[in-house]
Amino acid sequence: EAGVAQSPRYKIIEKRQSVAFWCNPISGHATLYWYQQILGQGPKLLIQFQNNGVVDDSQLPKDRFSAERLKGVDSTLKIQPAKLEDSAVYLCASSSRYSDRKATGELFFGEGSRLTVL
Amino acid sequence: GDSVTQMEGPVTLSEEAFLTINCTYTATGYPSLFWYVQYPGEGLQLLLKATKADDKGSNKGFEATYRKETTSFHLEKGSVQVSDSAVYFCALTHGGYQKVTFGTGTKLQVIP
């Protein structure tokens, strides 16, 4: 079974530029998460999708961050314009539907996309 | 809201030493509790979990017991190896939509 795929692995941009990250979750997983992990800190949830609907985006800086999951499968996270403090690893994770008999509560993570803003 | 508090690192141990990483949580109701591990250069992966009070999760020699009375889920291993060097995250899942809250992580370094 293929894992969670993310791209690009690394990105370096200057402040005020834009960047986009892509995530393809494990096949059949209804829930998709985007986390921001700043060096030395734990992952912080940015947005959570259930299929193509948003469940929680309370910590997403909506003036500069946007995310979509149009067909309920893969997802894109965009930052425009980027700030220095956006330098972090952006983690995508997926999990099966809570009501699924096979649901375990486990999140499956991709390797992350490391963003450096200069 | 929900929160997870972990002991600060880094924790440096000699090989074969006993490991404890403390984790306490704040949440209403009955969350599920997890330990995730992040090896250098890799993504997070589940280490172990417990879904109800008094459950013990175990994997790869690591153990943690869900203690409702002390709201804790401390990670232990009797004899660590150099290959256990990683960052360990305590987390909880709560609610029908599986919102996951992570602690800040504890870096473990095991020296030969």
Short mmCIF file of C-alpha atoms in Angstrom, two decimals:
data_model
loop_
_atom_site.label_atom_id
_atom_site.label_comp_id
_atom_site.label_asym_id
_atom_site.label_seq_id
_atom_site.Cartn_x
_atom_site.Cartn_y
_atom_site.Cartn_z
CA GLU A 1 0.00 0.00 0.00
CA ALA A 2 1.43 3.35 -1.02
CA GLY A 3 1.95 5.87 1.75
CA VAL A 4 1.14 9.57 1.89
CA ALA A 5 2.94 11.39 -0.90
CA GLN A 6 4.06 15.01 -0.61
CA SER A 7 5.90 17.36 -2.91
CA PRO A 8 8.14 19.19 -3.12
CA ARG A 9 10.41 17.92 -0.33
CA TYR A 10 12.28 21.21 -0.13
CA LYS A 11 11.49 24.76 -1.22
CA ILE A 12 13.40 28.00 -0.75
CA ILE A 13 11.66 31.28 -1.55
CA GLU A 14 12.00 34.94 -0.70
CA LYS A 15 9.48 36.69 1.50
CA ARG A 16 6.37 37.92 -0.28
CA GLN A 17 6.65 35.17 -2.87
CA SER A 18 4.11 32.37 -3.14
CA VAL A 19 4.47 28.62 -2.76
CA ALA A 20 2.24 25.57 -3.11
CA PHE A 21 2.50 22.13 -1.55
CA TRP A 22 0.78 19.01 -2.79
CA CYS A 23 -0.37 15.95 -0.90
CA ASN A 24 -1.83 12.65 -2.02
CA PRO A 25 -3.21 10.64 0.91
CA ILE A 26 -3.44 6.90 1.29
CA SER A 27 -6.10 5.52 -1.02
CA GLY A 28 -9.50 5.41 0.62
CA HIS A 29 -8.64 7.68 3.53
CA ALA A 30 -11.46 10.16 4.02
CA THR A 31 -9.67 12.51 6.42
CA LEU A 32 -6.72 14.67 5.40
CA TYR A 33 -4.72 16.97 7.64
CA TRP A 34 -2.16 19.71 7.03
CA TYR A 35 0.17 20.46 9.91
CA GLN A 36 2.87 23.10 10.31
CA GLN A 37 5.93 22.02 12.28
CA ILE A 38 8.33 24.78 13.24
CA LEU A 39 11.79 23.65 14.32
CA GLY A 40 11.75 22.45 17.91
CA GLN A 41 7.97 22.47 18.20
CA GLY A 42 5.19 19.95 17.85
CA PRO A 43 2.97 19.80 14.77
CA LYS A 44 0.29 22.47 14.70
CA LEU A 45 -2.93 21.68 12.83
CA LEU A 46 -3.62 24.12 10.02
CA ILE A 47 -6.61 22.48 8.39
CA GLN A 48 -8.51 19.20 8.48
CA PHE A 49 -10.68 17.87 5.66
CA GLN A 50 -13.31 15.16 5.78
CA ASN A 51 -13.65 14.14 2.13
CA ASN A 52 -13.73 17.54 0.38
CA GLY A 53 -15.30 19.44 3.27
CA VAL A 54 -13.41 21.46 5.88
CA VAL A 55 -13.78 20.15 9.44
CA ASP A 56 -11.39 22.53 11.21
CA ASP A 57 -9.43 25.49 9.89
CA SER A 58 -9.44 27.56 13.07
CA GLN A 59 -5.63 27.93 13.12
CA LEU A 60 -5.15 28.58 9.42
CA PRO A 61 -3.93 32.16 8.76
CA LYS A 62 -6.57 32.78 6.14
CA ASP A 63 -5.12 36.09 5.01
CA ARG A 64 -2.18 34.25 3.46
CA PHE A 65 -2.84 30.50 3.60
CA SER A 66 -5.37 28.55 1.57
CA ALA A 67 -6.03 24.87 1.06
CA GLU A 68 -8.32 22.83 -1.08
CA ARG A 69 -9.28 19.22 -1.62
CA LEU A 70 -11.61 19.54 -4.56
CA LYS A 71 -12.32 15.90 -5.38
CA GLY A 72 -11.90 14.54 -1.89
CA VAL A 73 -8.58 12.93 -2.76
CA ASP A 74 -5.40 14.98 -3.14
CA SER A 75 -4.93 18.40 -1.63
CA THR A 76 -2.96 21.59 -2.19
CA LEU A 77 -1.79 24.05 0.48
CA LYS A 78 -0.81 27.51 -0.74
CA ILE A 79 0.94 30.38 0.97
CA GLN A 80 0.75 33.84 -0.59
CA PRO A 81 2.56 36.04 0.29
CA ALA A 82 5.08 34.16 2.42
CA LYS A 83 6.60 35.62 5.57
CA LEU A 84 9.84 34.74 7.32
CA GLU A 85 7.90 33.06 10.13
CA ASP A 86 6.37 30.61 7.65
CA SER A 87 9.68 28.76 7.52
CA ALA A 88 8.72 25.29 8.72
CA VAL A 89 8.03 21.74 7.64
CA TYR A 90 4.53 21.27 6.26
CA LEU A 91 3.22 17.83 7.08
CA CYS A 92 0.34 16.11 5.40
CA ALA A 93 -1.39 13.20 7.10
CA SER A 94 -4.42 11.06 6.41
CA SER A 95 -6.63 8.69 8.34
CA SER A 96 -9.61 6.51 7.70
CA ARG A 97 -13.11 7.71 8.50
CA TYR A 98 -13.92 7.68 12.22
CA SER A 99 -17.06 5.67 11.64
CA ASP A 100 -15.19 3.10 9.55
CA ARG A 101 -14.96 -0.25 11.31
CA LYS A 102 -11.28 -0.30 10.43
CA ALA A 103 -10.63 3.14 11.92
CA THR A 104 -7.84 3.10 14.46
CA GLY A 105 -7.36 6.81 15.12
CA GLU A 106 -3.88 6.49 13.64
CA LEU A 107 -2.58 9.25 11.41
CA PHE A 108 -0.33 8.32 8.51
CA PHE A 109 2.16 11.05 7.69
CA GLY A 110 4.08 11.96 4.59
CA GLU A 111 7.74 12.91 4.80
CA GLY A 112 6.91 16.60 4.82
CA SER A 113 7.78 19.63 2.72
CA ARG A 114 10.48 21.85 4.19
CA LEU A 115 9.99 25.55 3.43
CA THR A 116 12.68 28.15 3.94
CA VAL A 117 11.66 31.79 3.53
CA LEU A 118 14.56 34.22 3.08
CA GLY B 1 -9.43 23.10 24.81
CA ASP B 2 -7.41 19.92 24.57
CA SER B 3 -3.70 20.06 25.34
CA VAL B 4 -0.73 17.74 25.77
CA THR B 5 2.31 18.49 27.91
CA GLN B 6 5.56 16.59 27.53
CA MET B 7 8.82 16.75 29.41
CA GLU B 8 11.34 18.96 27.72
CA GLY B 9 14.38 17.49 26.08
CA PRO B 10 16.84 16.70 24.93
CA VAL B 11 17.17 13.50 26.89
CA THR B 12 20.58 11.88 26.60
CA LEU B 13 21.03 8.29 27.75
CA SER B 14 23.64 5.63 27.46
CA GLU B 15 22.78 2.48 25.56
CA GLU B 16 20.83 -0.05 27.68
CA ALA B 17 19.63 2.63 30.09
CA PHE B 18 15.99 2.86 31.22
CA LEU B 19 13.86 5.48 29.50
CA THR B 20 10.88 7.44 30.76
CA ILE B 21 9.34 10.34 28.86
CA ASN B 22 6.51 11.99 30.76
CA CYS B 23 3.26 13.03 29.10
CA THR B 24 0.15 14.51 30.67
CA TYR B 25 -2.98 15.70 28.96
CA THR B 26 -6.02 17.90 29.41
CA ALA B 27 -9.22 16.90 27.66
CA THR B 28 -12.87 16.39 28.43
CA GLY B 29 -14.31 12.94 28.16
CA TYR B 30 -12.23 9.98 27.06
CA PRO B 31 -9.63 10.72 24.41
CA SER B 32 -7.47 8.14 22.70
CA LEU B 33 -3.77 8.56 23.43
CA PHE B 34 -0.81 8.02 21.14
CA TRP B 35 2.95 8.14 20.96
CA TYR B 36 4.43 9.04 17.58
CA VAL B 37 8.12 8.88 16.73
CA GLN B 38 10.08 10.91 14.19
CA TYR B 39 13.44 9.45 13.20
CA PRO B 40 15.99 11.83 11.65
CA GLY B 41 14.97 12.81 8.13
CA GLU B 42 11.71 10.88 8.24
CA GLY B 43 8.03 11.62 8.78
CA LEU B 44 6.13 10.90 11.96
CA GLN B 45 4.95 7.37 12.50
CA LEU B 46 2.78 5.77 15.12
CA LEU B 47 4.71 4.02 17.88
CA LEU B 48 1.87 2.88 20.13
CA LYS B 49 -1.60 3.82 21.28
CA ALA B 50 -4.24 3.25 23.97
CA THR B 51 -7.92 3.94 23.54
CA LYS B 52 -9.35 3.62 27.05
CA ALA B 53 -8.35 3.95 30.67
CA ASP B 54 -5.88 1.35 31.98
CA ASP B 55 -5.04 0.16 28.46
CA LYS B 56 -1.34 -0.45 27.86
CA GLY B 57 0.06 0.22 24.43
CA SER B 58 3.30 -1.48 23.44
CA ASN B 59 5.57 -1.73 20.43
CA LYS B 60 9.30 -2.29 19.78
CA GLY B 61 9.95 -2.64 23.52
CA PHE B 62 8.23 0.65 24.35
CA GLU B 63 5.21 0.76 26.65
CA ALA B 64 2.75 3.37 27.89
CA THR B 65 -0.29 3.00 30.16
CA TYR B 66 -3.38 5.21 29.93
CA ARG B 67 -3.88 6.58 33.45
CA LYS B 68 -7.19 8.40 33.69
CA GLU B 69 -6.76 9.32 37.37
CA THR B 70 -3.48 11.14 36.72
CA THR B 71 -4.29 12.11 33.09
CA SER B 72 -0.94 10.66 32.04
CA PHE B 73 0.52 8.45 29.32
CA HIS B 74 4.22 8.14 30.12
CA LEU B 75 6.46 6.35 27.62
CA GLU B 76 8.91 3.77 28.96
CA LYS B 77 11.52 1.38 27.64
CA GLY B 78 13.65 -0.89 29.73
CA SER B 79 16.81 -0.80 27.61
CA VAL B 80 17.30 1.81 24.91
CA GLN B 81 19.43 1.37 21.82
CA VAL B 82 21.26 3.87 19.65
CA SER B 83 18.63 3.25 16.97
CA ASP B 84 15.97 4.67 19.33
CA SER B 85 17.45 8.15 18.92
CA ALA B 86 14.55 10.23 17.60
CA VAL B 87 11.95 12.80 18.59
CA TYR B 88 8.94 11.39 20.45
CA PHE B 89 5.54 13.08 20.37
CA CYS B 90 2.65 12.42 22.70
CA ALA B 91 -0.77 13.06 21.16
CA LEU B 92 -4.45 12.68 21.78
CA THR B 93 -7.45 12.22 19.55
CA HIS B 94 -10.77 13.53 20.65
CA GLY B 95 -14.19 13.83 19.14
CA GLY B 96 -16.03 12.39 16.20
CA TYR B 97 -13.83 14.09 13.63
CA GLN B 98 -10.59 12.77 15.10
CA LYS B 99 -9.02 16.10 15.88
CA VAL B 100 -5.45 15.32 16.93
CA THR B 101 -3.49 17.44 19.39
CA PHE B 102 0.27 16.96 19.71
CA GLY B 103 2.75 17.76 22.44
CA THR B 104 5.91 19.69 21.66
CA GLY B 105 8.06 16.59 21.33
CA THR B 106 10.99 15.20 23.32
CA LYS B 107 14.28 14.55 21.60
CA LEU B 108 16.06 11.39 22.72
CA GLN B 109 19.73 10.82 22.05
CA VAL B 110 21.22 7.45 22.92
CA ILE B 111 24.99 7.25 23.02
CA PRO B 112 26.99 3.99 22.74
#
